[in-house]
XYZ file of C-alpha atoms in Angstrom:
622
model
C 222.955 3.175 286.369
C 222.025 -0.442 287.213
C 218.328 0.296 286.650
C 218.678 2.200 283.345
C 218.080 0.542 279.953
C 218.797 2.391 276.695
C 217.343 0.745 273.582
C 215.892 1.523 270.151
C 213.445 -0.160 267.769
C 214.746 -1.152 264.324
C 212.817 -2.709 261.425
C 212.032 -2.581 257.716
C 209.575 0.158 256.695
C 205.941 -0.453 257.742
C 206.629 -3.400 260.066
C 204.989 -1.683 263.057
C 207.782 0.105 264.980
C 205.814 3.249 265.850
C 202.671 1.286 266.825
C 204.792 -0.852 269.174
C 206.266 2.337 270.687
C 202.689 3.604 271.284
C 201.853 0.436 273.256
C 205.007 0.893 275.365
C 203.864 4.430 276.249
C 200.437 3.093 277.249
C 201.688 0.121 279.310
C 204.198 2.283 281.234
C 201.583 5.056 281.738
C 203.974 7.592 280.202
C 201.030 9.005 278.225
C 197.355 8.777 279.203
C 195.082 7.000 276.748
C 192.914 10.099 276.459
C 195.973 12.123 275.382
C 196.676 9.723 272.504
C 194.655 11.600 269.902
C 196.171 9.535 267.081
C 198.288 6.436 266.563
C 202.061 6.805 266.114
C 202.327 9.378 268.920
C 206.096 9.691 268.413
C 205.576 10.637 264.739
C 205.028 14.321 265.468
C 205.284 15.738 261.919
C 202.070 16.114 259.900
C 203.687 14.350 256.937
C 204.698 11.399 259.132
C 201.118 10.949 260.314
C 199.686 11.283 256.802
C 202.064 8.856 255.124
C 202.334 6.475 258.056
C 206.144 6.546 258.007
C 208.789 7.705 260.481
C 211.138 10.386 259.139
C 212.899 11.652 262.294
C 214.165 9.575 265.238
C 212.274 10.380 268.451
C 213.464 9.600 272.019
C 211.192 9.033 275.022
C 211.817 8.136 278.695
C 209.539 5.595 280.439
C 209.323 4.345 284.037
C 208.528 0.617 284.331
C 208.066 -1.783 287.245
C 209.331 -5.179 286.048
C 208.390 -8.706 287.157
C 211.202 -8.661 289.728
C 209.405 -5.794 291.525
C 212.148 -3.231 290.797
C 211.587 0.121 289.085
C 213.523 0.743 285.855
C 214.131 3.778 283.628
C 213.679 2.808 279.963
C 215.056 5.218 277.359
C 213.539 4.336 273.968
C 214.520 5.832 270.600
C 212.003 5.207 267.773
C 213.777 5.052 264.382
C 212.757 5.368 260.691
C 212.632 2.279 258.464
C 213.168 3.740 254.991
C 216.618 3.300 253.436
C 216.924 7.085 252.847
C 216.981 7.635 256.617
C 219.459 4.892 257.553
C 221.713 7.598 259.043
C 219.001 8.258 261.670
C 219.168 4.572 262.661
C 222.975 4.644 263.056
C 222.646 7.703 265.326
C 220.138 5.873 267.524
C 222.333 2.775 267.775
C 225.273 4.882 268.994
C 223.238 5.999 272.019
C 221.978 2.519 273.011
C 223.098 -0.820 274.467
C 220.353 -2.896 272.835
C 217.743 -2.956 270.090
C 214.307 -4.488 269.528
C 214.266 -6.015 266.037
C 210.675 -5.946 264.736
C 209.739 -8.324 261.904
C 206.340 -8.479 260.218
C 204.861 -11.988 260.700
C 203.123 -11.708 257.317
C 206.245 -10.709 255.328
C 209.245 -12.121 257.174
C 212.787 -10.764 256.835
C 213.188 -7.891 254.325
C 216.267 -6.165 252.869
C 216.273 -3.276 255.355
C 215.852 -5.765 258.226
C 219.179 -7.366 257.270
C 220.897 -3.986 256.906
C 219.719 -2.856 260.345
C 220.808 -6.153 261.952
C 224.324 -5.794 260.526
C 224.433 -2.169 261.731
C 223.398 -3.256 265.244
C 226.045 -6.002 265.248
C 228.716 -3.438 264.283
C 227.716 -1.439 267.385
C 227.843 -4.682 269.453
C 224.231 -4.350 270.623
C 222.024 -7.032 272.191
C 219.083 -7.887 269.922
C 215.547 -8.819 271.020
C 213.662 -10.333 268.023
C 209.927 -9.509 267.976
C 207.398 -10.982 265.501
C 204.654 -8.395 265.039
C 201.143 -8.528 263.483
C 200.348 -12.053 264.732
C 196.657 -11.023 264.861
C 196.449 -10.949 261.037
C 195.039 -14.047 259.284
C 197.948 -14.032 256.784
C 200.633 -14.196 259.513
C 202.945 -17.243 259.383
C 204.729 -17.457 262.740
C 206.372 -20.830 262.068
C 207.901 -19.820 258.729
C 209.131 -16.428 260.017
C 210.625 -17.989 263.193
C 212.449 -20.570 261.065
C 213.713 -17.751 258.804
C 215.032 -15.715 261.773
C 216.788 -18.767 263.234
C 218.421 -19.782 259.921
C 219.347 -16.310 258.639
C 220.217 -14.380 261.811
C 221.250 -17.300 264.052
C 218.821 -16.303 266.823
C 217.188 -19.294 268.616
C 213.392 -19.625 268.271
C 213.036 -19.561 272.062
C 214.226 -15.923 272.161
C 211.591 -14.702 269.671
C 208.599 -12.874 271.216
C 205.320 -12.928 269.232
C 203.261 -9.748 269.663
C 200.433 -7.740 268.203
C 201.283 -4.055 268.592
C 197.769 -3.172 267.432
C 195.970 -5.274 270.071
C 198.649 -4.950 272.784
C 199.327 -8.713 272.991
C 202.538 -9.655 274.890
C 203.767 -6.044 275.186
C 204.811 -6.547 278.833
C 206.844 -9.604 277.774
C 208.888 -7.361 275.460
C 209.511 -4.786 278.224
C 210.596 -7.544 280.643
C 212.946 -8.870 277.948
C 214.420 -5.345 277.627
C 215.094 -5.333 281.394
C 216.573 -8.862 281.441
C 218.465 -9.093 278.131
C 219.798 -5.556 277.563
C 222.696 -4.561 279.838
C 222.713 -1.377 281.864
C 224.854 1.498 280.485
C 228.611 1.133 280.825
C 231.408 3.702 280.771
C 233.427 3.875 277.578
C 235.699 6.283 275.799
C 236.923 7.900 279.072
C 240.549 7.692 280.167
C 240.773 5.964 283.580
C 243.474 8.267 284.911
C 241.334 11.389 284.483
C 238.665 12.076 287.118
C 235.788 14.536 287.079
C 235.411 14.459 283.295
C 231.965 14.907 281.784
C 231.356 13.541 278.307
C 228.090 13.217 276.383
C 227.374 12.187 272.798
C 225.044 14.379 270.688
C 222.889 11.953 268.696
C 220.461 14.563 267.337
C 219.781 18.281 267.544
C 216.682 20.353 266.965
C 215.889 24.061 266.618
C 213.135 25.302 268.920
C 211.626 28.755 268.321
C 211.738 29.672 272.018
C 214.697 27.677 273.338
C 217.122 27.897 270.384
C 219.163 24.763 269.590
C 218.243 21.765 271.752
C 220.886 18.993 271.691
C 219.698 15.408 272.277
C 222.450 13.711 274.277
C 223.474 10.414 275.826
C 225.624 11.102 278.932
C 228.567 8.689 278.904
C 230.399 9.895 282.019
C 229.980 12.559 284.684
C 226.811 14.664 284.872
C 225.357 17.870 283.396
C 223.093 20.351 285.159
C 221.645 23.782 284.468
C 224.274 26.549 284.643
C 227.255 24.271 283.810
C 229.832 25.563 281.341
C 230.607 22.914 278.692
C 232.424 22.730 275.349
C 231.543 21.231 271.959
C 234.779 19.418 271.133
C 234.190 19.431 267.349
C 233.679 23.192 267.014
C 235.504 24.259 270.255
C 232.341 26.224 271.083
C 231.917 27.219 274.737
C 228.325 27.303 276.004
C 226.407 27.694 279.241
C 223.706 25.054 279.742
C 220.375 26.884 280.049
C 218.243 23.808 280.834
C 218.493 20.014 281.080
C 215.708 17.454 280.984
C 214.091 14.288 279.625
C 211.630 13.385 276.869
C 208.186 12.412 278.199
C 207.814 12.511 275.108
C 207.614 16.329 275.296
C 210.420 18.254 277.000
C 210.356 17.849 280.786
C 212.942 19.896 282.690
C 215.059 18.150 285.354
C 217.698 19.217 287.857
C 220.525 17.015 286.482
C 221.418 14.443 283.803
C 223.615 11.658 285.183
C 225.928 9.130 283.581
C 224.087 6.586 281.398
C 220.973 8.741 280.937
C 219.428 10.033 277.708
C 218.019 13.568 277.672
C 218.419 17.039 276.235
C 220.300 20.253 276.955
C 219.247 23.744 275.860
C 222.397 25.357 274.440
C 221.227 28.856 273.502
C 222.911 28.441 270.086
C 221.202 29.802 266.972
C 222.165 27.100 264.445
C 222.115 23.285 264.650
C 225.405 23.293 262.716
C 227.079 24.552 265.907
C 225.769 21.476 267.768
C 226.802 18.892 265.177
C 225.438 15.375 265.403
C 228.216 13.043 266.590
C 230.020 15.814 268.471
C 231.039 15.420 272.130
C 229.794 17.702 274.928
C 232.779 17.965 277.319
C 233.631 19.542 280.661
C 236.438 18.881 283.139
C 237.601 20.371 286.431
C 241.181 19.068 286.005
C 242.016 19.553 282.306
C 242.118 23.198 281.296
C 243.455 22.663 277.735
C 240.542 21.663 275.488
C 242.960 20.384 272.803
C 243.988 17.521 275.133
C 240.396 16.267 275.431
C 239.549 13.142 273.430
C 236.124 13.088 271.743
C 233.847 10.057 272.008
C 233.804 7.758 268.988
C 230.904 9.369 267.117
C 229.952 8.891 263.502
C 230.769 10.546 260.214
C 229.004 13.644 258.941
C 226.103 12.769 256.640
C 226.910 13.456 252.997
C 224.020 14.078 250.571
C 223.995 11.622 247.652
C 221.235 13.068 245.429
C 221.152 16.654 244.154
C 218.346 18.600 242.473
C 217.646 22.228 241.593
C 214.678 23.948 243.279
C 213.273 27.071 241.574
C 210.197 29.230 242.151
C 207.607 29.487 239.363
C 207.226 33.148 240.380
C 210.647 34.869 240.328
C 209.592 37.251 243.140
C 209.339 34.296 245.547
C 213.121 33.687 245.546
C 213.731 35.455 248.948
C 210.855 33.405 250.458
C 212.431 30.175 249.153
C 215.788 31.137 250.681
C 214.198 31.838 254.084
C 212.172 28.588 253.929
C 215.261 26.461 253.153
C 217.201 28.119 255.979
C 214.399 27.343 258.444
C 214.086 23.722 257.260
C 217.850 23.182 257.482
C 217.743 24.242 261.163
C 215.889 20.989 261.941
C 217.398 18.840 259.189
C 221.198 18.798 259.260
C 221.249 16.445 256.221
C 219.781 19.141 253.924
C 222.420 21.255 252.152
C 221.765 24.033 249.624
C 223.618 26.711 247.696
C 222.468 29.361 245.137
C 222.120 28.436 241.470
C 221.173 30.459 238.403
C 219.584 28.963 235.288
C 218.931 30.892 232.022
C 215.593 29.078 231.645
C 214.393 28.999 235.255
C 216.009 32.060 236.831
C 217.399 32.100 240.388
C 217.043 29.101 242.690
C 219.031 26.675 244.836
C 220.952 23.465 244.237
C 219.962 21.193 247.118
C 221.540 17.966 248.398
C 219.359 15.129 249.728
C 219.868 11.637 251.150
C 217.566 10.071 248.560
C 214.398 10.569 246.517
C 212.061 10.218 249.512
C 214.052 12.904 251.360
C 213.713 15.161 248.269
C 209.954 14.491 248.100
C 209.477 15.269 251.807
C 211.415 18.564 251.573
C 209.518 19.634 248.426
C 206.158 18.866 250.049
C 207.081 20.760 253.236
C 208.205 23.808 251.230
C 204.953 23.864 249.257
C 202.680 23.219 252.261
C 204.291 25.119 255.100
C 205.559 28.104 253.077
C 202.953 28.275 250.233
C 205.555 28.153 247.458
C 204.963 27.033 243.853
C 208.129 25.169 242.883
C 209.871 23.593 239.915
C 212.199 20.740 240.916
C 214.723 19.616 238.301
C 215.687 16.010 237.602
C 217.843 14.608 240.422
C 221.490 13.785 239.776
C 224.321 12.361 241.848
C 227.772 13.827 242.543
C 230.736 12.989 240.285
C 234.505 13.366 240.707
C 236.269 14.828 237.644
C 240.047 14.507 237.254
C 241.608 17.140 234.983
C 244.369 16.830 232.372
C 247.573 18.685 233.125
C 248.748 20.491 236.257
C 247.936 24.149 235.474
C 245.150 24.903 237.971
C 244.914 28.589 236.932
C 244.310 27.677 233.295
C 241.595 25.155 234.240
C 239.997 27.647 236.619
C 239.908 30.286 233.897
C 238.534 28.006 231.151
C 236.025 25.927 233.154
C 235.084 28.150 236.098
C 235.802 25.215 238.445
C 238.229 25.140 241.395
C 240.420 21.988 241.239
C 242.111 20.790 244.462
C 245.752 19.713 244.885
C 245.044 16.384 243.145
C 243.604 18.265 240.140
C 240.104 16.998 240.786
C 236.734 18.570 241.499
C 233.379 17.226 242.756
C 230.333 18.365 240.760
C 226.651 17.668 241.354
C 225.137 19.893 238.661
C 225.355 18.729 235.000
C 225.558 22.426 234.015
C 229.049 22.536 235.648
C 230.326 19.667 233.464
C 233.506 20.975 231.715
C 234.527 20.488 228.083
C 235.788 16.935 227.491
C 239.200 18.225 226.306
C 240.031 19.107 229.947
C 238.857 15.790 231.408
C 241.281 12.988 232.205
C 238.716 10.654 233.808
C 235.354 10.732 235.605
C 234.410 8.717 238.685
C 230.801 8.025 239.722
C 229.371 6.692 243.021
C 228.556 2.962 243.202
C 226.463 1.177 245.817
C 226.145 -2.306 247.291
C 222.569 -3.311 246.492
C 220.726 -5.960 248.510
C 217.384 -7.394 247.352
C 214.998 -9.846 249.013
C 212.492 -11.434 246.613
C 210.439 -14.588 245.965
C 212.529 -16.916 243.776
C 210.149 -16.809 240.759
C 211.098 -13.145 240.139
C 214.890 -13.725 240.207
C 215.274 -13.849 236.398
C 213.339 -10.633 235.736
C 215.235 -8.770 238.498
C 218.650 -9.927 237.243
C 217.739 -8.761 233.727
C 216.640 -5.335 235.033
C 219.814 -4.864 237.115
C 221.986 -5.966 234.164
C 220.321 -3.373 231.875
C 221.278 -0.694 234.409
C 224.985 -1.650 234.441
C 224.653 -3.640 237.671
C 227.129 -6.428 238.526
C 225.832 -9.649 240.126
C 227.862 -10.738 243.199
C 226.082 -13.615 244.975
C 222.750 -15.043 246.094
C 221.522 -17.037 249.113
C 218.181 -18.588 250.102
C 216.364 -17.377 253.234
C 213.986 -20.348 252.884
C 212.752 -22.580 250.049
C 210.884 -19.685 248.426
C 212.729 -16.417 249.224
C 216.096 -15.256 247.910
C 218.625 -12.713 249.240
C 220.571 -11.194 246.278
C 223.707 -9.007 246.246
C 224.676 -6.640 243.414
C 226.971 -3.680 242.800
C 225.437 -0.904 240.700
C 225.951 2.834 239.937
C 223.912 5.062 242.258
C 222.596 7.022 239.247
C 220.963 3.817 237.946
C 218.771 3.326 241.025
C 218.093 6.887 242.102
C 215.185 7.704 239.785
C 212.691 4.920 239.015
C 214.467 1.706 240.051
C 212.312 1.057 243.144
C 209.037 1.551 241.209
C 210.073 -0.896 238.490
C 211.338 -3.407 241.086
C 207.939 -3.353 242.835
C 206.183 -3.645 239.478
C 208.053 -6.705 238.161
C 207.916 -8.488 241.553
C 204.183 -7.788 242.107
C 205.153 -5.719 245.165
C 206.945 -8.559 246.998
C 210.609 -7.525 246.549
C 212.380 -5.153 248.962
C 215.705 -3.366 248.590
C 218.471 -1.723 250.580
C 221.658 -0.038 249.408
C 224.901 1.211 250.929
C 227.465 3.553 249.338
C 230.708 1.707 248.503
C 232.755 4.497 246.858
C 233.565 6.122 243.515
C 234.540 4.067 240.430
C 235.840 5.254 237.027
C 233.199 5.312 234.275
C 232.763 6.249 230.592
C 230.399 9.180 231.215
C 229.246 12.066 229.058
C 226.959 15.099 229.389
C 223.635 14.897 227.525
C 222.082 18.300 226.700
C 218.444 18.913 225.780
C 217.736 21.797 223.381
C 214.239 23.310 223.117
C 213.800 25.591 220.075
C 217.595 25.666 219.730
C 218.128 26.848 223.322
C 219.975 24.639 225.798
C 217.914 23.979 228.949
C 220.418 23.418 231.775
C 217.747 22.040 234.091
C 217.119 19.136 231.653
C 220.824 18.290 231.160
C 222.002 14.986 232.611
C 225.253 13.051 232.980
C 224.843 9.558 231.597
C 226.869 6.533 230.469
C 228.045 6.687 226.850
C 226.477 3.314 225.959
C 222.885 4.260 226.790
C 223.052 7.954 225.793
C 221.193 7.594 222.462
C 218.249 5.634 223.897
C 218.015 7.937 226.921
C 218.105 11.089 224.748
C 215.492 9.708 222.318
C 213.219 8.779 225.237
C 213.404 12.259 226.811
C 212.664 14.232 223.605
C 209.741 11.871 222.841
C 208.313 12.530 226.322
C 208.815 16.295 226.009
C 206.940 16.282 222.666
C 203.821 15.107 224.503
C 204.235 17.550 227.412
C 205.306 20.944 225.993
C 202.204 22.747 224.605
C 202.008 23.551 220.884
C 202.460 27.143 219.699
C 201.976 29.093 216.460
C 205.470 28.024 215.326
C 207.204 24.629 215.131
C 209.409 23.743 218.131
C 212.398 21.439 217.532
C 213.407 19.247 220.499
C 216.959 17.888 220.318
C 219.234 15.703 222.439
C 222.909 16.558 221.962
C 226.323 15.387 223.105
C 228.638 18.377 222.699
C 227.920 19.716 219.188
C 226.467 16.430 217.882
C 222.668 15.984 217.734
C 221.802 12.357 218.536
C 217.972 12.501 218.670
C 215.243 14.892 217.494
C 211.493 15.383 217.674
C 209.427 18.350 216.393
C 206.306 19.812 217.957
C 204.164 20.867 214.975
C 202.810 24.431 214.807
C 199.153 25.372 214.947
C 197.942 26.362 211.482
C 195.375 29.109 211.038
C 193.401 28.893 207.801
C 194.133 32.420 206.541
C 192.574 31.689 203.141
C 189.129 30.829 204.550
C 187.800 34.388 203.983
C 188.692 34.362 200.257
C 186.088 33.576 197.650
C 186.920 33.129 193.996
C 189.553 35.206 192.282
C 193.074 34.398 191.127
C 195.364 31.777 192.823
C 197.974 34.492 193.518
C 195.652 36.014 196.168
C 195.925 32.806 198.229
C 199.687 32.531 197.705
C 200.166 36.108 198.871
C 198.332 35.438 202.169
C 200.166 32.138 202.754
C 203.547 33.813 202.107
C 202.675 36.576 204.588
C 201.711 33.953 207.221
C 204.990 32.071 206.619
C 207.059 35.235 207.199
C 205.079 36.013 210.378
C 205.764 32.501 211.726
C 209.462 32.930 210.887
C 209.596 36.195 212.911
C 207.657 34.556 215.753
C 210.103 31.644 215.822
C 213.006 34.079 216.279
C 211.314 36.067 219.045
C 208.783 33.690 220.601
C 209.222 32.083 224.015
C 208.496 28.432 224.751
C 206.662 27.685 227.990
C 208.157 24.629 229.701
C 205.729 23.223 232.298
C 206.782 21.516 235.581
C 205.796 18.125 234.089
C 208.681 18.428 231.622
C 211.232 18.285 234.450
C 209.336 15.512 236.225
C 209.048 13.467 233.016
C 212.658 12.365 233.449
C 211.666 10.814 236.787
C 208.715 8.834 235.458
C 209.060 5.452 233.844
C 207.311 4.582 230.581
């Protein structure tokens, strides 16, 4: 264990984590240069390579001979930088003793940098600060070093300046990992119990040939092929079919010892049976599994954004179900359940970690499974407290199942009950952190205030850059907040948010009616104050998107039975009198009256085609 180092790389998005990991693989000869067909070798998904972002954490084991002449085993976990995948970062930190903090020398400290630093401090990890991209002409090493020293309290002498692209000072970073990060230590194991094996599952993956592969960090004892172990969370008994390391592909080994990071092939058919944060346990002395204490893991990931996914072709519904089931095997954060809409037919209500997560899942469904999809406007989950104590009456009248506290959690606006049954509604709020140049502070504060945000405090990173704290409803930032923030700050501002809990709000359901028919997929839950402006904006957008027909189409925004905004899509008019020549006026009137009656019949029977853009229009800013 003395020669093992477990560490991860943390940074704001696009600061060069994956490129730095590539250089580590080259320097340690883990991967031959000729095998590196593309940059970001640890970003194995096609979408990751295309977008240049990391979506899934990826472990790798490297052998390195340090300056002291000793051989070390380095277990690296590459992590995502986007705020939507912060849960991946927390999983990595739980399996490590140290972290490399990468900061872009051209941009300095960003919002996600601060969030990751605080997360690492909570896990009591040793930090190695690395200034990347020093080869760029716009890099400012002096300013960034000063910023790190003032904001994070890390002395300038500890900062290592590198260029991950050129490979400058990469060996210095690896030597710092050996010298500054401690070797693994035993924790979470009772001292009076011997021969106890415990390992933390920090990720799990479904392999077509191997079944569920659990990524583990062995805390005590050892695991080898053929061992019988238990999952303490689910009490599932399994026989280990294979153990091994990441090189970065699977490489089978004879045994995984205490302090090592590797994988075990479980033979399970669903990743939900090998839950992230669960403890793999085995003991020769304790026979009662209920007496075993699990390792301190982390909470189950709860989706914060929900959207409906429907097929344009109704016959594709079984294909969509199979595709979601396959995707959820490798993505434990994706949840879905069936949903039926009068306008869109059968589909699924899906839970995501954020808008980027939603976008990635939608793109994978369309690419990998050739599906044409309609995705409804995203919404967040709300807690509704009911009046009275008669659960049966509420169940009968609303179709909802209240718990013992007479409350229910809903994520679909279509499930919103009649206001006569509602005592109060609670919505999720977040702690919002922004880093921006000081000249944009006024515009940002105005934008946050318009979205019901509450200013908390502000501090200066240096003479030009400001770190701002707000509290704001999640629904206010989930759709177009990031786009507008980038727009008003000329692309310089960065943001990070963290869920703080549910707070009571004055919320109502806003319905959209197209040709008198309520479209559930366009319904939203919004604050009472901004309901009129929001409703007027949506019907105005829909007027420009829904194609004209032979009859007029009224578009209405309604709260309950009250219409608060209306637009009308005018009908096409055919000149039925063009063929007439001369004669009495009554001939024209007769034809026009006949056309009017035909349009009236068509209005009663005609269908309105609502294109995909109509549902996406709610997501797009003006």
